[in-house]
Tab-separated table of C-alpha atoms in Angstrom:
chain	number	residue	atom	x	y	z
A	1	MET	CA	50.665	147.675	73.769
A	2	TYR	CA	53.639	149.800	72.730
A	3	ASP	CA	57.134	148.420	72.579
A	4	VAL	CA	58.456	151.526	74.334
A	5	VAL	CA	56.988	154.494	76.191
A	6	ILE	CA	59.342	157.453	76.551
A	7	VAL	CA	58.576	160.061	79.207
A	8	GLY	CA	60.019	163.474	78.291
A	9	GLY	CA	60.518	164.931	74.817
A	10	GLY	CA	63.806	166.763	75.293
A	11	PRO	CA	66.951	165.872	73.307
A	12	ALA	CA	67.433	162.545	75.146
A	13	GLY	CA	63.858	161.346	74.701
A	14	SER	CA	63.430	162.494	71.110
A	15	THR	CA	66.767	160.950	70.102
A	16	ALA	CA	65.799	157.600	71.617
A	17	ALA	CA	62.337	157.846	70.027
A	18	LYS	CA	63.731	158.586	66.568
A	19	MET	CA	66.218	155.733	66.658
A	20	LEU	CA	63.765	153.177	68.031
A	21	ALA	CA	61.170	154.179	65.430
A	22	GLU	CA	63.823	153.770	62.725
A	23	ARG	CA	64.207	150.191	63.989
A	24	LYS	CA	60.444	149.726	63.473
A	25	ARG	CA	59.639	149.678	67.180
A	26	THR	CA	56.267	151.070	68.272
A	27	VAL	CA	57.077	154.125	70.369
A	28	LEU	CA	54.943	156.555	72.367
A	29	LEU	CA	56.650	159.814	73.364
A	30	ILE	CA	54.888	161.673	76.195
A	31	ASP	CA	55.604	165.247	77.276
A	32	LYS	CA	53.746	167.453	79.750
A	33	ALA	CA	54.188	170.489	77.474
A	34	LYS	CA	52.975	171.153	73.954
A	35	PHE	CA	55.666	171.787	71.380
A	36	PRO	CA	57.189	174.195	70.654
A	37	ARG	CA	57.918	175.085	74.278
A	38	GLU	CA	60.560	177.064	76.164
A	39	LYS	CA	63.400	175.345	78.017
A	40	PRO	CA	65.855	176.934	80.504
A	41	CYS	CA	69.192	176.648	78.681
A	42	GLY	CA	71.993	178.690	77.163
A	43	GLY	CA	71.459	176.876	73.881
A	44	GLY	CA	75.071	175.966	73.109
A	45	LEU	CA	75.899	172.823	71.138
A	46	THR	CA	79.378	171.339	71.187
A	47	ALA	CA	81.026	170.341	67.924
A	48	LYS	CA	80.642	166.701	68.933
A	49	VAL	CA	76.847	166.935	68.703
A	50	LEU	CA	77.149	168.035	65.080
A	51	THR	CA	79.584	165.271	64.127
A	52	GLU	CA	77.760	162.461	65.946
A	53	PHE	CA	74.247	163.606	65.015
A	54	PRO	CA	74.665	165.208	61.562
A	55	TYR	CA	70.901	165.301	60.987
A	56	VAL	CA	70.810	168.224	63.450
A	57	LYS	CA	72.801	170.330	60.999
A	58	ASN	CA	70.971	168.982	57.961
A	59	ASN	CA	67.495	169.927	59.219
A	60	ASP	CA	67.987	173.658	59.849
A	61	LEU	CA	67.924	173.324	63.642
A	62	ILE	CA	71.029	175.486	64.122
A	63	GLU	CA	70.469	179.175	64.834
A	64	SER	CA	74.073	180.320	64.352
A	65	TYR	CA	77.738	179.470	64.886
A	66	THR	CA	80.210	180.970	67.339
A	67	TYR	CA	83.849	181.354	66.303
A	68	GLY	CA	85.270	182.120	69.728
A	69	GLY	CA	85.029	184.815	72.344
A	70	TYR	CA	86.449	186.018	75.628
A	71	VAL	CA	86.938	184.272	78.966
A	72	TYR	CA	87.336	186.556	81.987
A	73	ALA	CA	88.823	185.759	85.395
A	74	LYS	CA	86.901	187.520	88.170
A	75	ASP	CA	87.120	191.001	86.679
A	76	MET	CA	86.524	192.376	83.203
A	77	GLY	CA	90.165	193.355	82.670
A	78	ASN	CA	91.777	189.932	83.072
A	79	ARG	CA	90.766	187.933	80.021
A	80	VAL	CA	91.787	185.297	77.495
A	81	GLU	CA	90.807	185.828	73.874
A	82	ILE	CA	89.823	182.888	71.666
A	83	LYS	CA	89.243	183.505	67.954
A	84	LYS	CA	89.143	180.716	65.386
A	85	ASP	CA	88.600	180.382	61.636
A	86	THR	CA	86.139	177.526	62.150
A	87	PRO	CA	83.180	177.414	64.578
A	88	VAL	CA	83.915	176.348	68.151
A	89	MET	CA	80.237	175.997	69.016
A	90	ALA	CA	76.791	176.055	67.450
A	91	THR	CA	73.874	177.827	69.102
A	92	VAL	CA	70.197	176.942	69.012
A	93	LEU	CA	66.880	178.264	70.242
A	94	ARG	CA	65.685	175.437	72.477
A	95	LYS	CA	62.086	176.168	71.552
A	96	THR	CA	62.880	175.436	67.900
A	97	PHE	CA	65.564	172.800	68.464
A	98	ASP	CA	63.552	170.520	70.763
A	99	ALA	CA	60.424	170.772	68.611
A	100	GLY	CA	62.507	169.919	65.547
A	101	LEU	CA	63.991	166.822	67.187
A	102	VAL	CA	60.521	165.651	68.235
A	103	GLN	CA	59.243	166.142	64.686
A	104	LEU	CA	62.105	164.033	63.319
A	105	ALA	CA	61.019	161.222	65.664
A	106	VAL	CA	57.383	161.581	64.576
A	107	ASP	CA	58.466	161.498	60.926
A	108	GLN	CA	59.993	158.074	61.587
A	109	GLY	CA	56.721	156.730	62.997
A	110	CYS	CA	56.840	157.647	66.694
A	111	THR	CA	53.485	158.587	68.271
A	112	LEU	CA	53.488	161.875	70.220
A	113	LEU	CA	51.264	162.494	73.244
A	114	GLU	CA	51.867	166.119	74.247
A	115	GLY	CA	50.324	168.328	76.888
A	116	LYS	CA	49.852	165.305	79.158
A	117	LYS	CA	51.662	164.902	82.479
A	118	VAL	CA	52.646	161.438	83.679
A	119	VAL	CA	51.310	160.990	87.224
A	120	ASP	CA	51.972	157.303	87.854
A	121	ILE	CA	53.998	154.392	86.491
A	122	MET	CA	53.375	150.800	87.553
A	123	PHE	CA	55.765	147.962	86.847
A	124	SER	CA	54.561	144.359	86.591
A	125	LYS	CA	56.117	141.095	85.471
A	126	ASP	CA	55.030	141.441	81.843
A	127	HIS	CA	54.614	145.154	81.140
A	128	VAL	CA	54.705	148.755	82.342
A	129	LYS	CA	51.575	150.879	82.839
A	130	THR	CA	51.941	154.645	82.409
A	131	ILE	CA	49.090	156.885	83.587
A	132	VAL	CA	48.709	160.557	82.607
A	133	ASP	CA	46.831	163.356	84.354
A	134	THR	CA	43.742	162.971	82.151
A	135	GLY	CA	43.332	159.386	83.354
A	136	GLU	CA	44.541	157.640	80.216
A	137	CYS	CA	46.615	154.510	80.762
A	138	VAL	CA	49.047	153.079	78.221
A	139	GLU	CA	50.963	149.831	78.387
A	140	SER	CA	54.449	149.093	77.102
A	141	LYS	CA	57.105	146.414	77.269
A	142	VAL	CA	59.712	148.880	78.515
A	143	ILE	CA	59.961	152.564	79.481
A	144	ILE	CA	62.603	155.274	79.128
A	145	GLY	CA	62.733	158.128	81.632
A	146	SER	CA	64.086	161.249	79.967
A	147	ASP	CA	61.906	163.484	82.099
A	148	GLY	CA	64.520	165.747	83.612
A	149	ILE	CA	65.971	166.360	87.025
A	150	TRP	CA	62.662	165.760	88.880
A	151	SER	CA	61.993	162.503	86.975
A	152	ILE	CA	58.839	160.650	88.022
A	153	THR	CA	60.144	157.625	86.099
A	154	ARG	CA	63.184	157.453	88.363
A	155	LYS	CA	61.000	157.808	91.453
A	156	LYS	CA	58.508	155.107	90.450
A	157	ALA	CA	61.327	152.699	89.551
A	158	GLY	CA	62.624	153.077	93.110
A	159	LEU	CA	65.996	154.525	92.126
A	160	GLU	CA	67.919	156.999	94.248
A	161	PRO	CA	66.727	160.629	93.933
A	162	ILE	CA	68.987	163.531	93.085
A	163	LYS	CA	68.212	165.175	96.473
A	164	ASN	CA	70.403	168.273	96.928
A	165	GLN	CA	72.929	167.326	94.259
A	166	PHE	CA	71.777	169.936	91.764
A	167	ALA	CA	72.867	173.402	90.744
A	168	VAL	CA	70.805	176.434	89.756
A	169	SER	CA	70.943	179.029	87.022
A	170	LEU	CA	69.193	182.270	86.138
A	171	PHE	CA	68.987	183.473	82.563
A	172	ASN	CA	66.990	185.209	79.896
A	173	GLU	CA	66.972	185.231	76.123
A	174	TYR	CA	66.350	188.493	74.299
A	175	LYS	CA	65.339	189.016	70.699
A	176	MET	CA	67.520	191.636	69.044
A	177	ASP	CA	67.982	193.109	65.599
A	178	GLU	CA	70.561	191.095	63.654
A	179	GLN	CA	72.520	194.202	62.662
A	180	LEU	CA	72.732	195.288	66.308
A	181	ILE	CA	74.095	191.875	67.269
A	182	ASP	CA	76.667	192.213	64.477
A	183	GLN	CA	77.688	195.537	66.011
A	184	TYR	CA	78.210	194.128	69.521
A	185	PHE	CA	79.305	190.544	68.812
A	186	SER	CA	80.459	190.699	65.166
A	187	SER	CA	79.268	188.331	62.455
A	188	LYS	CA	81.453	185.691	64.164
A	189	ARG	CA	79.052	185.808	67.139
A	190	TYR	CA	81.762	185.955	69.797
A	191	GLY	CA	80.645	184.938	73.288
A	192	HIS	CA	81.659	186.040	76.789
A	193	LEU	CA	82.276	183.854	79.866
A	194	HIS	CA	82.967	185.420	83.267
A	195	LEU	CA	84.447	182.884	85.694
A	196	LYS	CA	83.550	183.133	89.393
A	197	MET	CA	81.816	186.406	88.717
A	198	ASN	CA	80.751	188.260	91.909
A	199	GLY	CA	81.735	185.303	94.090
A	200	LEU	CA	79.891	182.625	92.110
A	201	SER	CA	81.393	179.154	92.083
A	202	GLY	CA	80.229	178.964	88.475
A	203	TYR	CA	80.196	181.626	85.782
A	204	GLY	CA	78.215	184.237	83.919
A	205	TRP	CA	77.691	184.006	80.174
A	206	VAL	CA	76.572	185.900	77.118
A	207	PHE	CA	75.869	183.833	73.992
A	208	SER	CA	75.039	185.686	70.803
A	209	LYS	CA	72.858	183.994	68.195
A	210	LYS	CA	71.407	185.051	64.854
A	211	ASN	CA	68.904	187.508	66.278
A	212	HIS	CA	68.865	186.622	69.980
A	213	ILE	CA	71.285	186.938	72.860
A	214	ASN	CA	71.206	184.591	75.832
A	215	MET	CA	72.578	185.867	79.156
A	216	GLY	CA	72.739	184.122	82.479
A	217	ILE	CA	74.601	183.014	85.572
A	218	GLY	CA	75.183	179.469	86.780
A	219	GLU	CA	75.942	178.538	90.384
A	220	MET	CA	77.603	175.164	89.900
A	221	LYS	CA	77.889	174.018	93.511
A	222	PRO	CA	75.160	171.833	95.095
A	223	TYR	CA	71.911	173.620	95.922
A	224	HIS	CA	72.124	173.127	99.695
A	225	ASN	CA	75.443	175.034	99.727
A	226	THR	CA	74.061	177.979	97.764
A	227	ASP	CA	72.885	181.342	99.101
A	228	HIS	CA	69.687	181.455	97.040
A	229	ASN	CA	68.739	184.997	98.085
A	230	ARG	CA	71.737	186.515	96.339
A	231	LEU	CA	71.264	184.864	92.934
A	232	LYS	CA	68.847	187.413	91.452
A	233	PRO	CA	70.822	190.455	92.739
A	234	THR	CA	73.975	188.812	91.343
A	235	PHE	CA	72.298	188.413	87.953
A	236	GLN	CA	71.151	192.048	87.986
A	237	GLU	CA	74.650	193.199	88.942
A	238	TYR	CA	76.057	191.095	86.111
A	239	ILE	CA	73.766	192.769	83.570
A	240	LYS	CA	74.804	196.162	84.941
A	241	ARG	CA	78.510	195.310	84.527
A	242	LEU	CA	77.949	194.041	80.989
A	243	LYS	CA	76.362	197.373	80.078
A	244	GLU	CA	79.158	199.366	81.712
A	245	GLU	CA	81.712	197.433	79.652
A	246	ASN	CA	79.629	197.953	76.490
A	247	ILE	CA	79.295	194.197	75.981
A	248	ILE	CA	75.504	194.499	75.619
A	249	PRO	CA	73.214	197.437	74.704
A	250	LYS	CA	72.254	199.670	77.621
A	251	GLU	CA	68.530	199.413	76.864
A	252	LEU	CA	68.386	195.684	77.682
A	253	SER	CA	66.647	194.903	80.963
A	254	ALA	CA	67.150	192.115	83.507
A	255	ASP	CA	63.405	191.634	83.946
A	256	ASN	CA	61.533	188.362	83.353
A	257	VAL	CA	64.418	186.267	84.626
A	258	LYS	CA	63.944	182.529	84.253
A	259	GLY	CA	65.391	179.869	86.534
A	260	GLY	CA	66.523	176.334	85.974
A	261	ALA	CA	67.980	173.419	87.915
A	262	LEU	CA	70.547	170.933	86.671
A	263	PRO	CA	72.190	167.875	88.208
A	264	THR	CA	75.807	168.002	89.365
A	265	GLN	CA	76.588	164.286	89.161
A	266	PRO	CA	75.185	161.010	87.762
A	267	ILE	CA	72.893	159.016	90.017
A	268	PRO	CA	74.327	155.692	91.289
A	269	LYS	CA	72.121	153.504	89.085
A	270	THR	CA	70.477	154.432	85.768
A	271	TYR	CA	68.556	151.243	84.971
A	272	ALA	CA	66.013	148.844	86.475
A	273	ASP	CA	63.682	146.101	85.263
A	274	LYS	CA	61.990	147.369	82.072
A	275	MET	CA	63.408	150.891	82.574
A	276	LEU	CA	66.322	153.124	81.556
A	277	LEU	CA	67.086	156.746	82.499
A	278	CYS	CA	68.672	159.231	80.082
A	279	GLY	CA	69.968	162.797	80.151
A	280	ASP	CA	69.234	164.983	83.181
A	281	ALA	CA	67.033	162.266	84.715
A	282	ALA	CA	70.205	160.182	85.067
A	283	GLY	CA	72.331	163.166	86.143
A	284	LEU	CA	74.360	163.109	82.914
A	285	ILE	CA	75.850	166.575	82.562
A	286	ASN	CA	79.203	168.328	82.390
A	287	PRO	CA	79.547	169.563	86.011
A	288	ILE	CA	81.958	172.332	84.984
A	289	THR	CA	80.016	173.969	82.154
A	290	GLY	CA	76.507	172.671	82.833
A	291	GLU	CA	76.269	171.499	79.204
A	292	GLY	CA	74.049	168.456	78.880
A	293	ILE	CA	72.667	168.254	75.341
A	294	HIS	CA	75.507	166.080	74.055
A	295	TYR	CA	75.245	163.586	76.924
A	296	ALA	CA	71.446	163.624	76.606
A	297	MET	CA	71.467	162.721	72.926
A	298	TYR	CA	74.306	160.234	73.326
A	299	SER	CA	72.554	158.463	76.220
A	300	GLY	CA	69.304	158.437	74.218
A	301	ARG	CA	71.084	156.737	71.341
A	302	ILE	CA	72.661	154.110	73.627
A	303	ALA	CA	69.292	153.499	75.315
A	304	ALA	CA	67.628	152.917	71.933
A	305	LYS	CA	70.301	150.418	70.942
A	306	ILE	CA	70.094	148.460	74.215
A	307	ILE	CA	66.289	148.414	74.309
A	308	ASP	CA	66.078	147.273	70.693
A	309	ALA	CA	68.400	144.366	71.576
A	310	ALA	CA	66.407	143.620	74.751
A	311	LEU	CA	63.137	143.438	72.812
A	312	ARG	CA	64.721	141.261	70.163
A	313	LYS	CA	65.900	138.811	72.835
A	314	LYS	CA	62.680	139.208	74.857
A	315	ASN	CA	64.752	140.071	77.900
A	316	THR	CA	64.042	143.434	79.550
A	317	SER	CA	65.449	142.406	82.909
A	318	ASN	CA	67.494	144.567	85.222
A	319	ARG	CA	70.545	142.444	84.398
A	320	PHE	CA	70.250	142.772	80.619
A	321	LEU	CA	69.520	146.507	80.728
A	322	SER	CA	72.602	147.084	82.906
A	323	ARG	CA	74.504	147.034	79.594
A	324	TYR	CA	73.186	150.550	79.059
A	325	GLU	CA	75.033	151.943	82.082
A	326	HIS	CA	78.188	150.070	81.151
A	327	GLN	CA	78.101	151.616	77.672
A	328	TRP	CA	77.468	155.232	78.680
A	329	LYS	CA	80.170	154.991	81.336
A	330	HIS	CA	82.570	153.651	78.714
A	331	ALA	CA	81.597	156.399	76.252
A	332	PHE	CA	81.771	159.457	78.510
A	333	GLY	CA	81.556	158.429	82.174
A	334	LYS	CA	85.293	158.834	82.774
A	335	ASP	CA	85.147	162.370	81.408
A	336	ILE	CA	82.287	163.265	83.766
A	337	ALA	CA	84.243	161.813	86.710
A	338	LEU	CA	87.303	163.849	85.733
A	339	PHE	CA	85.214	167.013	85.438
A	340	GLN	CA	83.809	166.312	88.916
A	341	GLN	CA	87.345	166.117	90.318
A	342	ALA	CA	88.163	169.371	88.557
A	343	THR	CA	85.183	171.150	90.141
A	344	LYS	CA	86.517	170.293	93.607
A	345	GLN	CA	89.827	171.938	92.729
A	346	TRP	CA	87.987	174.763	90.981
A	347	ASN	CA	86.355	175.809	94.251
A	348	LYS	CA	89.733	175.862	96.040
A	349	THR	CA	92.092	177.346	93.494
A	350	ASP	CA	92.919	180.898	92.529
A	351	PHE	CA	93.531	181.997	88.948
A	352	LYS	CA	97.214	181.102	88.621
A	353	TYR	CA	96.416	178.590	85.863
A	354	PHE	CA	94.342	181.187	84.041
A	355	ASP	CA	97.490	183.265	83.552
A	356	LEU	CA	99.174	180.237	81.966
A	357	LEU	CA	96.427	180.134	79.335
A	358	LYS	CA	97.215	183.718	78.423
A	359	GLN	CA	100.841	182.756	77.844
A	360	ASP	CA	100.436	179.584	75.784
A	361	GLU	CA	98.277	179.119	72.701
A	362	GLN	CA	98.686	175.335	72.648
A	363	LEU	CA	97.444	174.929	76.225
A	364	LYS	CA	94.489	177.156	75.429
A	365	ASP	CA	93.633	175.052	72.365
A	366	MET	CA	93.811	171.800	74.352
A	367	LEU	CA	91.338	173.036	76.946
A	368	LEU	CA	89.067	174.432	74.238
A	369	GLU	CA	89.015	171.041	72.499
A	370	ILE	CA	87.890	169.375	75.738
A	371	MET	CA	85.288	171.987	76.655
A	372	MET	CA	83.816	171.938	73.138
A	373	GLY	CA	83.589	168.148	73.171
A	374	ASN	CA	86.123	167.522	70.422
A	375	ALA	CA	88.509	165.608	72.685
A	376	SER	CA	88.247	163.294	75.669
A	377	ALA	CA	89.278	164.842	78.984
A	378	GLN	CA	90.558	161.432	80.053
A	379	GLU	CA	92.838	161.171	77.009
A	380	TYR	CA	94.074	164.764	77.245
A	381	LYS	CA	94.705	165.043	80.989
A	382	TYR	CA	98.374	164.001	80.881
A	383	LYS	CA	99.052	166.114	77.791
A	384	ILE	CA	97.668	169.128	79.638
A	385	LEU	CA	99.714	168.433	82.776
A	386	LYS	CA	102.873	168.127	80.650
A	387	ARG	CA	102.060	171.364	78.860
A	388	ILE	CA	101.441	173.209	82.141
A	389	LEU	CA	104.813	172.011	83.404
A	390	TYR	CA	106.463	173.106	80.153
A	391	VAL	CA	104.943	176.594	80.339
A	392	LYS	CA	105.940	176.989	83.999
A	393	VAL	CA	109.540	175.947	83.286
A	394	LYS	CA	109.683	178.197	80.238
A	395	LYS	CA	108.480	181.112	82.347
A	396	VAL	CA	111.336	180.862	84.869
A	397	THR	CA	114.148	180.141	82.388
């Protein structure tokens, strides 16, 4: 019997696996895919990931660094420029990044079962049985569900499903000659974000990496409120506009578009007897940007800590494991709640605040710090409101 079975080998699962294995726990990490594998994602890492998980930087998992870029409001002409001397974001290839994180867990003693899909999970008084599609059954004292938005772990534990509370994105990643990327995005790898592009409630993006560019659109409102038929034409129109503005080479095509779904809010409960949920399976994501790697890894780390304590005390009850939810809410739950409030205003407001960013460097830096994960939105909210008021008063005097 394993101490812990972890379903899903993304950043949340591999982080939990690594840290539990470091604590000499017997860990089985199961993933339906074989690594390396593709993952729908822009591949941006906030600075906070690098500071809180320095082994990411120390194991050559970073593809490149971005030193700023351009944020556009509705049309290509109305933009804010951000250029810094130090990186504002790291970029990764998820195929390489996820496989690297899994390997780090294996190096610490975690057992990997890849290419096997979990089809059933049964909870009993003393253990958890996990069954994969080839018929194999493994037993563990506790289980972690880091198996994404459609989590079978969440379903089998009887927790509330995500239902229609998820957003969708379309994207593609293109390999490109490094010198050509230098020509279009400079060696600083500047990015482009187009807010509410072509009527989206989300944004379009172009991230430049060492020798890849990642382009996509994200519709950040709940799926049931989305006109799904217009997403692909919107993506194609976006690519066309990018070419017209000479942001990307004209020979790039919008073919082979990939889709992805992401949660828009945390589920009401992320724990049960002998079970914790991490990352997308728990709905832990920034609802404004769609970024989830930081919350995934952070929740994986908290889960490892709580489960290690639970095993030490021989108490894997619902009540004991509730400490996990308390800790992730304390760490970043208030920020997620604030971002959720902001998305409601985002769908109502025009771009009057965008013009304030163009006028004030300090306000721009504050928002950048929050979006890049360097500062807490909860701690900065009053500073930002004061600064907005200051800029407005300054404008009329």
